[in-house]
Tab-separated table of C-alpha atoms in Angstrom:
chain	number	residue	atom	x	y	z
A	18	MET	CA	-0.209	0.090	-0.237
A	19	SER	CA	0.959	3.447	-1.033
A	20	GLN	CA	2.853	5.863	1.720
A	21	PHE	CA	0.377	8.596	-0.253
A	22	ASP	CA	-3.241	8.679	-0.504
A	23	TYR	CA	-1.825	9.874	-4.314
A	24	ASP	CA	1.403	8.798	-7.330
A	25	LEU	CA	0.438	12.582	-8.735
A	26	PHE	CA	-1.102	15.834	-7.686
A	27	VAL	CA	-1.969	18.145	-10.109
A	28	ILE	CA	-2.591	21.801	-9.766
A	29	GLY	CA	-4.410	23.375	-12.237
A	30	GLY	CA	-6.479	22.550	-14.736
A	31	GLY	CA	-5.769	24.168	-18.436
A	32	SER	CA	-4.611	22.083	-21.136
A	33	GLY	CA	-1.577	21.187	-20.042
A	34	GLY	CA	-2.486	19.920	-16.557
A	35	VAL	CA	-5.531	17.842	-17.346
A	36	ARG	CA	-3.678	16.357	-20.291
A	37	ALA	CA	-0.785	15.377	-18.113
A	38	ALA	CA	-3.788	13.682	-15.365
A	39	ARG	CA	-5.007	11.697	-17.706
A	40	VAL	CA	-2.437	10.364	-19.848
A	41	ALA	CA	-1.027	9.018	-16.068
A	42	ALA	CA	-3.823	8.051	-14.949
A	43	ALA	CA	-4.067	5.747	-18.305
A	44	GLU	CA	-0.758	4.188	-17.073
A	45	GLY	CA	-2.591	3.115	-14.063
A	46	ALA	CA	-1.063	5.778	-11.983
A	47	LYS	CA	-3.776	7.621	-9.146
A	48	VAL	CA	-4.110	10.433	-10.118
A	49	ALA	CA	-6.162	13.817	-8.702
A	50	LEU	CA	-6.758	17.839	-9.495
A	51	ALA	CA	-7.488	20.430	-7.830
A	52	GLU	CA	-8.695	24.029	-9.930
A	53	GLU	CA	-9.453	27.363	-8.622
A	54	SER	CA	-11.256	28.557	-11.436
A	55	ARG	CA	-12.758	26.982	-14.854
A	56	MET	CA	-12.333	23.925	-16.055
A	57	GLY	CA	-9.655	24.591	-18.953
A	58	GLY	CA	-7.539	26.889	-17.793
A	59	THR	CA	-7.075	30.193	-20.114
A	60	CYS	CA	-7.138	28.631	-23.453
A	61	VAL	CA	-10.567	27.635	-23.145
A	62	ILE	CA	-11.870	30.124	-20.964
A	63	ARG	CA	-10.363	33.165	-21.063
A	64	GLY	CA	-7.633	32.852	-24.110
A	65	CYS	CA	-7.678	31.181	-27.723
A	66	VAL	CA	-10.522	29.236	-27.726
A	67	PRO	CA	-13.133	32.827	-27.000
A	68	LYS	CA	-10.275	35.044	-28.609
A	69	LYS	CA	-10.538	33.164	-31.901
A	70	LEU	CA	-14.414	32.848	-32.065
A	71	MET	CA	-14.112	36.360	-31.529
A	72	VAL	CA	-11.727	37.010	-34.585
A	73	PHE	CA	-13.931	35.324	-36.414
A	74	ALA	CA	-16.823	36.950	-35.788
A	75	SER	CA	-15.148	40.678	-36.457
A	76	GLY	CA	-13.732	39.356	-39.910
A	77	TYR	CA	-17.232	39.330	-41.327
A	78	ARG	CA	-17.342	43.520	-41.590
A	79	GLU	CA	-15.247	43.416	-44.624
A	80	SER	CA	-17.440	40.478	-46.061
A	81	PHE	CA	-20.318	42.702	-47.408
A	82	ALA	CA	-17.921	45.490	-49.521
A	83	ASP	CA	-16.268	42.163	-50.665
A	84	ALA	CA	-19.996	40.890	-51.216
A	85	ARG	CA	-20.745	43.803	-53.278
A	86	ALA	CA	-17.930	43.141	-54.934
A	87	TYR	CA	-18.453	40.056	-56.378
A	88	GLY	CA	-21.984	40.771	-57.232
A	89	TRP	CA	-24.145	39.855	-54.050
A	90	ASP	CA	-26.435	41.912	-53.692
A	91	VAL	CA	-25.996	43.182	-49.547
A	92	GLU	CA	-26.585	45.903	-47.400
A	93	ASP	CA	-23.542	46.162	-44.013
A	94	GLY	CA	-25.144	44.365	-41.130
A	95	VAL	CA	-24.203	46.207	-37.745
A	96	PHE	CA	-23.232	43.521	-34.768
A	97	GLN	CA	-24.702	42.450	-32.207
A	98	TRP	CA	-22.915	41.711	-29.228
A	99	ASP	CA	-26.315	41.358	-26.281
A	100	LYS	CA	-26.319	38.434	-29.225
A	101	PHE	CA	-22.585	36.521	-29.705
A	102	GLN	CA	-21.668	37.147	-26.449
A	103	PRO	CA	-24.782	34.437	-25.307
A	104	GLN	CA	-23.603	32.141	-27.605
A	105	LEU	CA	-19.823	32.498	-27.222
A	106	HIS	CA	-20.557	31.196	-23.364
A	107	LYS	CA	-22.879	28.844	-23.544
A	108	GLU	CA	-20.050	27.645	-26.161
A	109	LEU	CA	-17.305	27.934	-23.130
A	110	ASP	CA	-19.663	26.453	-20.523
A	111	ARG	CA	-19.573	23.224	-23.009
A	112	LEU	CA	-16.146	22.604	-23.722
A	113	GLU	CA	-15.792	22.429	-20.198
A	114	GLY	CA	-18.050	20.560	-19.529
A	115	VAL	CA	-15.972	18.070	-21.615
A	116	TYR	CA	-12.923	18.938	-20.085
A	117	ARG	CA	-14.600	17.425	-16.860
A	118	HIS	CA	-15.870	14.840	-18.488
A	119	LEU	CA	-12.576	13.818	-20.163
A	120	LEU	CA	-11.388	13.343	-16.469
A	121	ASP	CA	-14.334	11.663	-14.973
A	122	ASN	CA	-13.962	9.427	-17.396
A	123	SER	CA	-10.114	8.895	-16.731
A	124	GLY	CA	-10.922	8.696	-13.199
A	125	VAL	CA	-9.282	11.248	-11.840
A	126	GLU	CA	-10.453	12.754	-8.945
A	127	VAL	CA	-11.124	16.897	-9.029
A	128	PHE	CA	-11.325	18.808	-6.118
A	129	ASP	CA	-12.712	22.392	-7.182
A	130	SER	CA	-10.274	24.019	-4.783
A	131	ARG	CA	-7.394	26.622	-4.889
A	132	ALA	CA	-4.383	24.488	-3.545
A	133	ALA	CA	-1.005	25.416	-2.159
A	134	LEU	CA	2.032	23.485	-0.749
A	135	ASP	CA	2.616	22.420	2.565
A	136	ASP	CA	5.699	20.556	1.992
A	137	PRO	CA	7.176	18.542	-1.164
A	138	HIS	CA	4.469	15.787	-0.882
A	139	THR	CA	1.905	17.776	0.342
A	140	VAL	CA	-1.001	19.514	-0.728
A	141	ARG	CA	-3.352	21.836	1.071
A	142	LEU	CA	-6.889	22.662	-0.212
A	143	ALA	CA	-8.616	25.838	0.339
A	144	ASP	CA	-10.860	24.707	3.511
A	145	GLY	CA	-7.970	23.305	5.199
A	146	VAL	CA	-7.705	19.649	3.866
A	147	THR	CA	-4.005	18.302	2.323
A	148	LYS	CA	-3.717	15.815	0.125
A	149	THR	CA	-0.620	13.566	0.042
A	150	ALA	CA	1.389	12.675	-3.233
A	151	LYS	CA	4.093	11.281	-4.341
A	152	HIS	CA	4.476	13.873	-7.467
A	153	ILE	CA	3.538	16.903	-7.985
A	154	LEU	CA	2.146	18.437	-10.601
A	155	ILE	CA	2.091	23.088	-11.014
A	156	ALA	CA	0.267	23.372	-13.792
A	157	THR	CA	-1.163	27.125	-12.819
A	158	GLY	CA	-0.553	29.113	-15.774
A	159	GLY	CA	-0.074	32.809	-16.252
A	160	ARG	CA	-2.725	35.923	-15.605
A	161	PRO	CA	-2.410	39.486	-17.556
A	162	VAL	CA	-0.904	42.369	-15.222
A	163	ARG	CA	-1.655	45.881	-14.812
A	164	PRO	CA	1.131	48.787	-15.042
A	165	ASP	CA	1.939	49.995	-11.902
A	166	PHE	CA	0.990	53.132	-11.636
A	167	PRO	CA	-2.188	55.320	-10.556
A	168	CYS	CA	-5.503	55.045	-11.146
A	169	ALA	CA	-4.259	51.727	-13.621
A	170	ASP	CA	-7.320	49.842	-11.632
A	171	LEU	CA	-9.606	51.856	-13.454
A	172	GLY	CA	-8.834	50.217	-16.991
A	173	ILE	CA	-9.751	46.401	-17.898
A	174	VAL	CA	-7.231	43.338	-18.387
A	175	SER	CA	-7.657	41.369	-21.323
A	176	ASP	CA	-10.054	37.970	-19.233
A	177	ASP	CA	-12.305	40.940	-18.928
A	178	ILE	CA	-13.148	41.328	-22.620
A	179	PHE	CA	-15.834	38.241	-22.669
A	180	ASP	CA	-17.540	39.362	-20.029
A	181	LEU	CA	-19.126	42.907	-20.940
A	182	PRO	CA	-21.957	43.656	-20.933
A	183	GLU	CA	-21.480	45.663	-23.747
A	184	LEU	CA	-19.478	46.737	-26.482
A	185	PRO	CA	-17.931	49.783	-25.737
A	186	LYS	CA	-17.625	52.908	-28.433
A	187	SER	CA	-14.306	53.610	-28.267
A	188	ILE	CA	-11.017	51.810	-26.662
A	189	LEU	CA	-7.774	52.735	-25.624
A	190	ILE	CA	-5.547	49.256	-25.632
A	191	VAL	CA	-1.846	49.840	-24.268
A	192	GLY	CA	0.329	47.423	-25.386
A	193	GLY	CA	2.334	46.138	-28.870
A	194	GLY	CA	2.704	42.608	-28.047
A	195	TYR	CA	0.095	39.677	-29.886
A	196	ILE	CA	-2.555	40.348	-27.356
A	197	ALA	CA	-2.997	43.755	-27.514
A	198	CYS	CA	-2.726	43.403	-31.310
A	199	GLU	CA	-5.689	41.029	-31.872
A	200	PHE	CA	-7.856	42.709	-29.817
A	201	ALA	CA	-7.258	46.127	-31.189
A	202	CYS	CA	-7.768	44.566	-34.949
A	203	ILE	CA	-11.320	41.844	-32.974
A	204	LEU	CA	-12.833	45.412	-31.524
A	205	SER	CA	-12.162	47.508	-34.520
A	206	GLY	CA	-13.809	44.268	-37.286
A	207	MET	CA	-16.790	45.099	-34.319
A	208	GLY	CA	-17.312	48.680	-34.919
A	209	VAL	CA	-15.095	50.182	-31.766
A	210	GLU	CA	-13.065	53.551	-32.499
A	211	VAL	CA	-9.541	51.852	-31.095
A	212	THR	CA	-6.628	53.950	-30.411
A	213	GLN	CA	-3.140	52.071	-29.928
A	214	PHE	CA	-0.725	53.067	-27.893
A	215	TYR	CA	2.591	51.280	-27.969
A	216	ARG	CA	6.010	52.897	-25.854
A	217	GLY	CA	8.455	51.105	-28.559
A	218	ALA	CA	9.631	51.952	-31.901
A	219	GLN	CA	7.259	49.065	-33.048
A	220	ILE	CA	4.722	46.464	-32.753
A	221	LEU	CA	4.878	42.869	-32.326
A	222	ARG	CA	9.194	42.928	-30.646
A	223	GLY	CA	10.915	39.963	-31.096
A	224	PHE	CA	8.837	38.776	-34.749
A	225	ASP	CA	10.415	39.890	-38.327
A	226	GLU	CA	10.575	43.269	-38.712
A	227	GLU	CA	9.399	43.746	-42.476
A	228	ALA	CA	6.582	40.831	-40.978
A	229	ARG	CA	5.446	43.505	-38.573
A	230	GLY	CA	5.983	46.803	-40.276
A	231	LEU	CA	3.462	45.102	-42.971
A	232	ILE	CA	1.331	44.066	-40.095
A	233	ALA	CA	1.085	47.876	-38.783
A	234	GLU	CA	0.639	49.559	-41.958
A	235	MET	CA	-2.784	47.167	-42.334
A	236	MET	CA	-4.059	47.926	-39.429
A	237	ARG	CA	-3.595	51.403	-40.295
A	238	GLU	CA	-5.329	50.377	-42.952
A	239	HIS	CA	-8.418	49.234	-40.798
A	240	GLY	CA	-8.726	52.121	-39.128
A	241	ILE	CA	-6.702	51.134	-35.972
A	242	ASP	CA	-5.457	54.583	-34.746
A	243	LEU	CA	-1.698	52.873	-34.057
A	244	HIS	CA	0.896	55.084	-32.080
A	245	VAL	CA	4.395	54.060	-31.264
A	246	GLY	CA	6.774	55.877	-28.991
A	247	THR	CA	3.529	56.531	-26.979
A	248	ASN	CA	2.668	54.997	-23.552
A	249	ILE	CA	0.083	57.073	-20.882
A	250	VAL	CA	1.076	59.301	-17.707
A	251	ASP	CA	-2.020	60.129	-16.467
A	252	MET	CA	-5.682	58.482	-16.292
A	253	ALA	CA	-8.320	59.350	-14.243
A	254	PRO	CA	-12.529	58.683	-14.410
A	255	ALA	CA	-13.490	61.605	-16.484
A	256	SER	CA	-15.726	62.921	-14.548
A	257	GLU	CA	-12.401	64.258	-12.368
A	258	ARG	CA	-9.898	65.205	-15.370
A	259	PRO	CA	-7.897	68.552	-14.745
A	260	ASP	CA	-9.114	71.495	-15.869
A	261	PRO	CA	-7.459	72.208	-19.165
A	262	ASP	CA	-6.971	75.888	-17.891
A	263	GLU	CA	-5.966	75.248	-14.687
A	264	GLU	CA	-3.716	73.200	-16.765
A	265	ASN	CA	-2.768	75.717	-18.902
A	266	GLN	CA	-2.107	78.174	-16.136
A	267	ALA	CA	0.070	75.919	-14.837
A	268	GLY	CA	2.420	76.069	-17.499
A	269	MET	CA	1.603	72.323	-18.697
A	270	GLY	CA	0.108	73.514	-21.982
A	271	ALA	CA	-2.113	70.456	-22.604
A	272	ASP	CA	-3.183	69.549	-25.734
A	273	VAL	CA	-6.165	68.031	-26.746
A	274	HIS	CA	-5.354	65.463	-29.811
A	275	GLN	CA	-8.153	65.701	-32.469
A	276	MET	CA	-7.968	62.325	-33.030
A	277	THR	CA	-11.632	60.377	-33.586
A	278	ALA	CA	-11.335	57.697	-31.126
A	279	LEU	CA	-10.697	60.431	-28.688
A	280	GLN	CA	-12.810	62.596	-29.110
A	281	THR	CA	-15.741	60.667	-27.160
A	282	ASP	CA	-17.729	62.904	-24.806
A	283	ALA	CA	-17.514	62.076	-21.404
A	284	SER	CA	-21.099	62.335	-20.771
A	285	GLY	CA	-22.479	60.218	-24.141
A	286	GLY	CA	-19.532	57.596	-23.236
A	287	LYS	CA	-20.686	54.123	-21.733
A	288	ALA	CA	-20.388	52.858	-18.660
A	289	SER	CA	-16.612	51.284	-17.883
A	290	ALA	CA	-16.503	48.503	-15.713
A	291	GLN	CA	-15.543	51.329	-13.548
A	292	GLY	CA	-18.617	52.810	-13.745
A	293	GLY	CA	-17.706	55.644	-16.538
A	294	PRO	CA	-15.381	56.129	-19.143
A	295	LEU	CA	-11.560	57.146	-18.464
A	296	TRP	CA	-9.544	60.184	-19.248
A	297	VAL	CA	-6.291	59.610	-20.248
A	298	LYS	CA	-3.219	61.616	-21.058
A	299	SER	CA	-0.528	60.720	-22.959
A	300	THR	CA	3.452	60.522	-23.076
A	301	ASN	CA	3.199	63.207	-25.726
A	302	GLY	CA	0.967	65.814	-23.837
A	303	HIS	CA	-2.702	64.181	-26.020
A	304	GLU	CA	-5.852	64.058	-24.059
A	305	GLY	CA	-8.094	61.577	-24.717
A	306	VAL	CA	-11.720	60.267	-23.519
A	307	PHE	CA	-12.568	56.705	-24.013
A	308	ASP	CA	-14.845	54.037	-22.782
A	309	HIS	CA	-12.590	51.701	-21.675
A	310	VAL	CA	-8.580	51.278	-21.488
A	311	LEU	CA	-7.259	47.933	-21.735
A	312	PHE	CA	-3.780	46.955	-20.469
A	313	ALA	CA	-1.602	44.151	-22.868
A	314	THR	CA	1.193	45.241	-21.144
A	315	GLY	CA	2.167	41.602	-20.008
A	316	ARG	CA	1.166	38.321	-17.789
A	317	ARG	CA	2.765	37.144	-15.217
A	318	PRO	CA	2.900	33.434	-14.071
A	319	ASN	CA	0.886	31.889	-10.693
A	320	THR	CA	2.650	31.707	-8.828
A	321	ASP	CA	1.898	33.339	-5.955
A	322	ASN	CA	1.078	32.350	-1.924
A	323	MET	CA	1.811	28.865	-3.536
A	324	GLY	CA	3.965	27.885	-0.632
A	325	LEU	CA	6.247	26.973	-3.302
A	326	GLU	CA	9.509	28.929	-2.486
A	327	GLU	CA	8.848	27.474	1.481
A	328	ALA	CA	8.878	24.076	0.286
A	329	GLY	CA	12.271	24.475	-1.680
A	330	VAL	CA	11.118	25.500	-5.507
A	331	LYS	CA	12.852	28.150	-7.242
A	332	LEU	CA	11.118	31.046	-9.058
A	333	GLY	CA	12.673	33.424	-10.894
A	334	ARG	CA	12.277	37.169	-11.698
A	335	ASN	CA	9.082	37.131	-12.588
A	336	GLY	CA	7.428	34.164	-10.886
A	337	GLU	CA	8.183	31.817	-13.328
A	338	VAL	CA	8.981	28.026	-11.535
A	339	ILE	CA	12.706	27.220	-12.614
A	340	VAL	CA	12.485	23.795	-14.005
A	341	ASP	CA	15.040	21.434	-16.266
A	342	GLU	CA	14.926	20.560	-19.661
A	343	PHE	CA	12.628	17.269	-18.036
A	344	SER	CA	10.293	19.602	-16.741
A	345	GLN	CA	11.729	18.828	-13.092
A	346	THR	CA	11.971	21.570	-10.237
A	347	ALA	CA	14.816	21.773	-7.292
A	348	VAL	CA	12.585	19.136	-5.769
A	349	PRO	CA	13.438	16.202	-7.492
A	350	SER	CA	8.825	15.642	-6.518
A	351	ILE	CA	7.853	18.654	-7.746
A	352	TYR	CA	7.633	19.351	-11.036
A	353	ALA	CA	6.172	22.155	-13.024
A	354	ILE	CA	5.033	22.763	-16.869
A	355	GLY	CA	3.202	25.500	-19.131
A	356	ASP	CA	2.456	29.574	-18.493
A	357	ALA	CA	3.333	29.095	-15.316
A	358	THR	CA	7.478	28.024	-16.036
A	359	ASP	CA	7.327	31.129	-18.697
A	360	ARG	CA	9.065	29.204	-21.598
A	361	VAL	CA	7.275	29.395	-24.917
A	362	ASN	CA	3.780	30.284	-23.389
A	363	LEU	CA	1.538	28.615	-25.892
A	364	THR	CA	-1.327	25.721	-25.563
A	365	PRO	CA	0.121	23.246	-27.520
A	366	VAL	CA	3.656	23.703	-25.821
A	367	ALA	CA	2.130	23.138	-21.979
A	368	ILE	CA	0.268	19.790	-23.789
A	369	ARG	CA	3.579	18.171	-25.342
A	370	GLU	CA	5.255	19.657	-21.898
A	371	GLY	CA	2.827	17.562	-19.886
A	372	MET	CA	2.813	14.720	-22.242
A	373	ALA	CA	6.666	14.941	-21.733
A	374	PHE	CA	6.283	14.195	-18.008
A	375	VAL	CA	4.019	11.177	-18.360
A	376	GLU	CA	7.261	9.696	-20.547
A	377	THR	CA	9.206	10.159	-17.914
A	378	VAL	CA	8.325	10.004	-14.811
A	379	PHE	CA	5.481	7.084	-15.729
A	380	LYS	CA	6.552	5.371	-18.311
A	381	GLY	CA	10.368	5.075	-17.044
A	382	ASN	CA	10.712	6.852	-20.774
A	383	PRO	CA	13.765	9.976	-20.019
A	384	THR	CA	11.930	12.916	-22.344
A	385	PRO	CA	13.268	16.195	-22.647
A	386	VAL	CA	10.928	18.994	-23.635
A	387	ASP	CA	11.754	20.266	-27.687
A	388	HIS	CA	10.881	24.005	-27.410
A	389	ASP	CA	12.970	24.532	-31.252
A	390	LEU	CA	11.323	25.574	-34.536
A	391	ILE	CA	7.665	26.055	-32.939
A	392	PRO	CA	4.580	26.889	-35.215
A	393	SER	CA	2.932	30.201	-34.033
A	394	ALA	CA	0.309	32.428	-35.199
A	395	VAL	CA	-0.858	35.847	-34.410
A	396	PHE	CA	-4.362	36.718	-34.730
A	397	THR	CA	-4.643	39.883	-36.004
A	398	GLN	CA	-6.165	40.996	-39.632
A	399	PRO	CA	-3.984	39.611	-41.805
A	400	GLU	CA	-2.746	36.913	-39.739
A	401	PHE	CA	1.009	36.782	-39.304
A	402	GLY	CA	2.270	32.825	-39.440
A	403	THR	CA	5.749	32.203	-38.515
A	404	VAL	CA	8.100	29.804	-37.704
A	405	GLY	CA	12.043	30.130	-36.679
A	406	LEU	CA	14.582	32.371	-37.084
A	407	THR	CA	13.275	36.519	-38.216
A	408	GLU	CA	15.236	37.938	-40.485
A	409	GLU	CA	17.596	39.786	-37.728
A	410	GLN	CA	18.220	36.882	-35.976
A	411	ALA	CA	18.996	34.928	-38.067
A	412	ARG	CA	22.144	36.973	-39.287
A	413	GLU	CA	23.860	37.046	-35.318
A	414	ASN	CA	24.776	32.786	-36.612
A	415	HIS	CA	24.762	33.090	-40.082
A	416	GLU	CA	25.032	33.573	-43.325
A	417	ILE	CA	21.288	34.294	-45.107
A	418	GLU	CA	20.197	34.824	-48.232
A	419	VAL	CA	16.471	36.295	-47.837
A	420	TYR	CA	13.782	35.605	-50.202
A	421	CYS	CA	10.603	37.948	-50.254
A	422	THR	CA	7.622	39.041	-51.825
A	423	SER	CA	4.691	41.313	-51.028
A	424	PHE	CA	1.270	41.210	-53.464
A	425	ARG	CA	-2.236	42.291	-53.267
A	426	PRO	CA	-3.671	38.850	-52.940
A	427	MET	CA	-5.915	37.790	-55.933
A	428	GLN	CA	-9.214	37.542	-53.642
A	429	THR	CA	-8.955	41.106	-52.616
A	430	ALA	CA	-7.482	42.926	-55.202
A	431	PHE	CA	-11.127	42.003	-57.738
A	432	ALA	CA	-12.697	43.817	-54.392
A	433	GLY	CA	-10.301	46.621	-55.022
A	434	LYS	CA	-8.953	46.399	-51.337
A	435	PRO	CA	-4.980	48.091	-50.859
A	436	GLY	CA	-4.427	45.084	-48.767
A	437	ARG	CA	-1.184	43.250	-49.260
A	438	VAL	CA	0.489	40.688	-48.131
A	439	LEU	CA	3.700	38.815	-47.480
A	440	MET	CA	6.176	35.660	-47.899
A	441	LYS	CA	8.996	35.556	-46.688
A	442	LEU	CA	11.595	32.750	-46.486
A	443	ILE	CA	15.083	33.352	-44.331
A	444	VAL	CA	18.000	30.350	-45.557
A	445	ASP	CA	21.388	29.342	-44.597
A	446	ARG	CA	23.935	30.197	-47.180
A	447	GLY	CA	25.697	27.306	-46.555
A	448	ASP	CA	23.497	23.932	-45.614
A	449	ARG	CA	20.731	25.660	-47.362
A	450	LYS	CA	18.755	25.046	-44.896
A	451	VAL	CA	15.149	27.155	-44.540
A	452	LEU	CA	15.712	28.583	-41.223
A	453	GLY	CA	12.706	30.538	-41.162
A	454	CYS	CA	9.655	31.034	-42.917
A	455	HIS	CA	6.921	34.448	-42.378
A	456	ILE	CA	3.455	34.523	-43.721
A	457	VAL	CA	1.167	37.405	-43.402
A	458	ALA	CA	-2.079	36.636	-45.139
A	459	PRO	CA	-5.199	35.920	-44.379
A	460	ASN	CA	-5.432	32.556	-43.139
A	461	ALA	CA	-1.755	32.445	-42.678
A	462	GLY	CA	-2.020	30.440	-39.164
A	463	GLU	CA	-3.439	27.539	-41.723
A	464	MET	CA	-0.342	28.495	-44.138
A	465	ILE	CA	2.177	28.195	-40.931
A	466	GLN	CA	1.250	24.604	-39.891
A	467	MET	CA	2.163	22.774	-43.213
A	468	ALA	CA	5.317	24.737	-43.431
A	469	GLY	CA	6.600	24.476	-40.109
A	470	ILE	CA	6.407	20.894	-40.470
A	471	ALA	CA	9.251	21.652	-43.635
A	472	VAL	CA	10.896	23.952	-41.595
A	473	LYS	CA	10.854	21.182	-38.576
A	474	MET	CA	12.012	18.442	-41.200
A	475	GLY	CA	15.088	20.449	-41.991
A	476	ALA	CA	13.962	21.363	-45.879
A	477	THR	CA	16.367	23.736	-47.823
A	478	LYS	CA	15.405	26.246	-49.847
A	479	GLU	CA	15.497	23.767	-53.104
A	480	ASP	CA	12.976	21.137	-51.422
A	481	PHE	CA	10.885	24.011	-51.762
A	482	ASP	CA	12.116	25.078	-55.167
A	483	ARG	CA	10.615	21.088	-55.989
A	484	THR	CA	7.499	21.081	-54.756
A	485	VAL	CA	4.729	22.142	-57.483
A	486	ALA	CA	2.314	25.188	-56.419
A	487	VAL	CA	-1.288	24.842	-55.755
A	488	HIS	CA	-2.403	27.146	-58.352
A	489	PRO	CA	-4.093	30.079	-57.976
A	490	THR	CA	-3.059	29.946	-54.130
A	491	MET	CA	-1.567	33.056	-52.043
A	492	ALA	CA	1.217	30.075	-50.843
A	493	GLU	CA	2.282	29.177	-54.270
A	494	GLU	CA	4.759	31.982	-53.880
A	495	LEU	CA	6.926	29.816	-51.068
A	496	VAL	CA	7.610	27.633	-53.946
A	497	THR	CA	8.055	30.206	-56.679
A	498	MET	CA	10.397	32.492	-55.301
A	499	LYS	CA	13.800	31.698	-56.904
A	500	THR	CA	16.333	35.016	-56.247
A	501	PRO	CA	16.464	36.739	-53.060
A	502	VAL	CA	16.193	40.207	-52.956
A	503	ARG	CA	19.208	40.797	-50.107
A	504	THR	CA	22.474	38.359	-48.720
A	505	VAL	CA	23.611	39.444	-45.313
């Protein structure tokens, strides 16, 4: 008889934790799982899934004009949040039920409770009950964080978007990462006047420069009022904003910027989550009033007040659990996967890490996690798909050829739209391997999944060239680019 209540206790009911629990149970392990919020975690409840459904919903706005260009007699529609939102939550409820059903069928005991550590083998639930386990897996994910300045609590974060009682007329989005850019495109597509501030020189830091430049251009083309090199310097409820005359008398020289999205009247704005519209002043001195301010300025692992360090687990500067290549912490009995480790914060990666953990611990097959050449997509409009090195990264350690083309795709060019797409390959001049592939285009996420297979297999530029093009498609450009645009 085991000296422990369970062979494995998983803390966190997101995609990675649920997969690890189910697969371990299938190997005969006695498994328990604790989740303090909703089963499914960030991805299913407040991340990937609801966001992608909103991407679909927002994309229809331009379809009416496209349809007319192709001969259809249709009128522009009006997006109705009050019809979409209940269907969205109905789908999330269904998916949460699926997750619970999978755990039940796997024989995993579920505790709807917050859990923390008492020691390397003991978990304490919120009601004070303790459970022991031979192995403990931390899979608590992450959460959005607000910047540290006065009145930041008046703004909302990405988790709040799905529960807004009504769609705002105007919103300021602060941040330039993929979450900020995705929601800027989503909300703009739904008819919201969107302004975006990013303190850096260009959005989507860390991605390919050429691709991020085109996305910024297309976002502005779609009506998003994007300002780089800009941040909030002051914020308050609109009813409490400083009197411009008093500011001028004090030598502050307030300048009210004449941007459309900044003209929302305080008396006419819809109620925000904090009870009213918000006045904002930016670092360039411009002022405006918005129904909401959304902070998409970073995320932090959910590791606070869990007793991890007291149990001997080492945490990094951002609160991330420090693990080795097998996802094991400094404490042999405790492992961690997913966003709690802040390695590669993507749902499929968390699932892979969970599977590797089970291989290592319960199948006796030590399996390191492969974090190399992971394809990913940014669901802006147009989408951005990427795998491998950016041109800037490749230049650091390789002599490269860059193959790139940007053009107006057939479907939208026929409709008279100015939008362009981009196809780009980074090739090592020595062994000819494709080091990176970057696509900015409608459905780029679907394309990069296929291209990612080739890049992961080590395909060369000549392998791409030998592949017959599928015509007429946008993706055929990936196999028809014959001459590099530059050699570095």
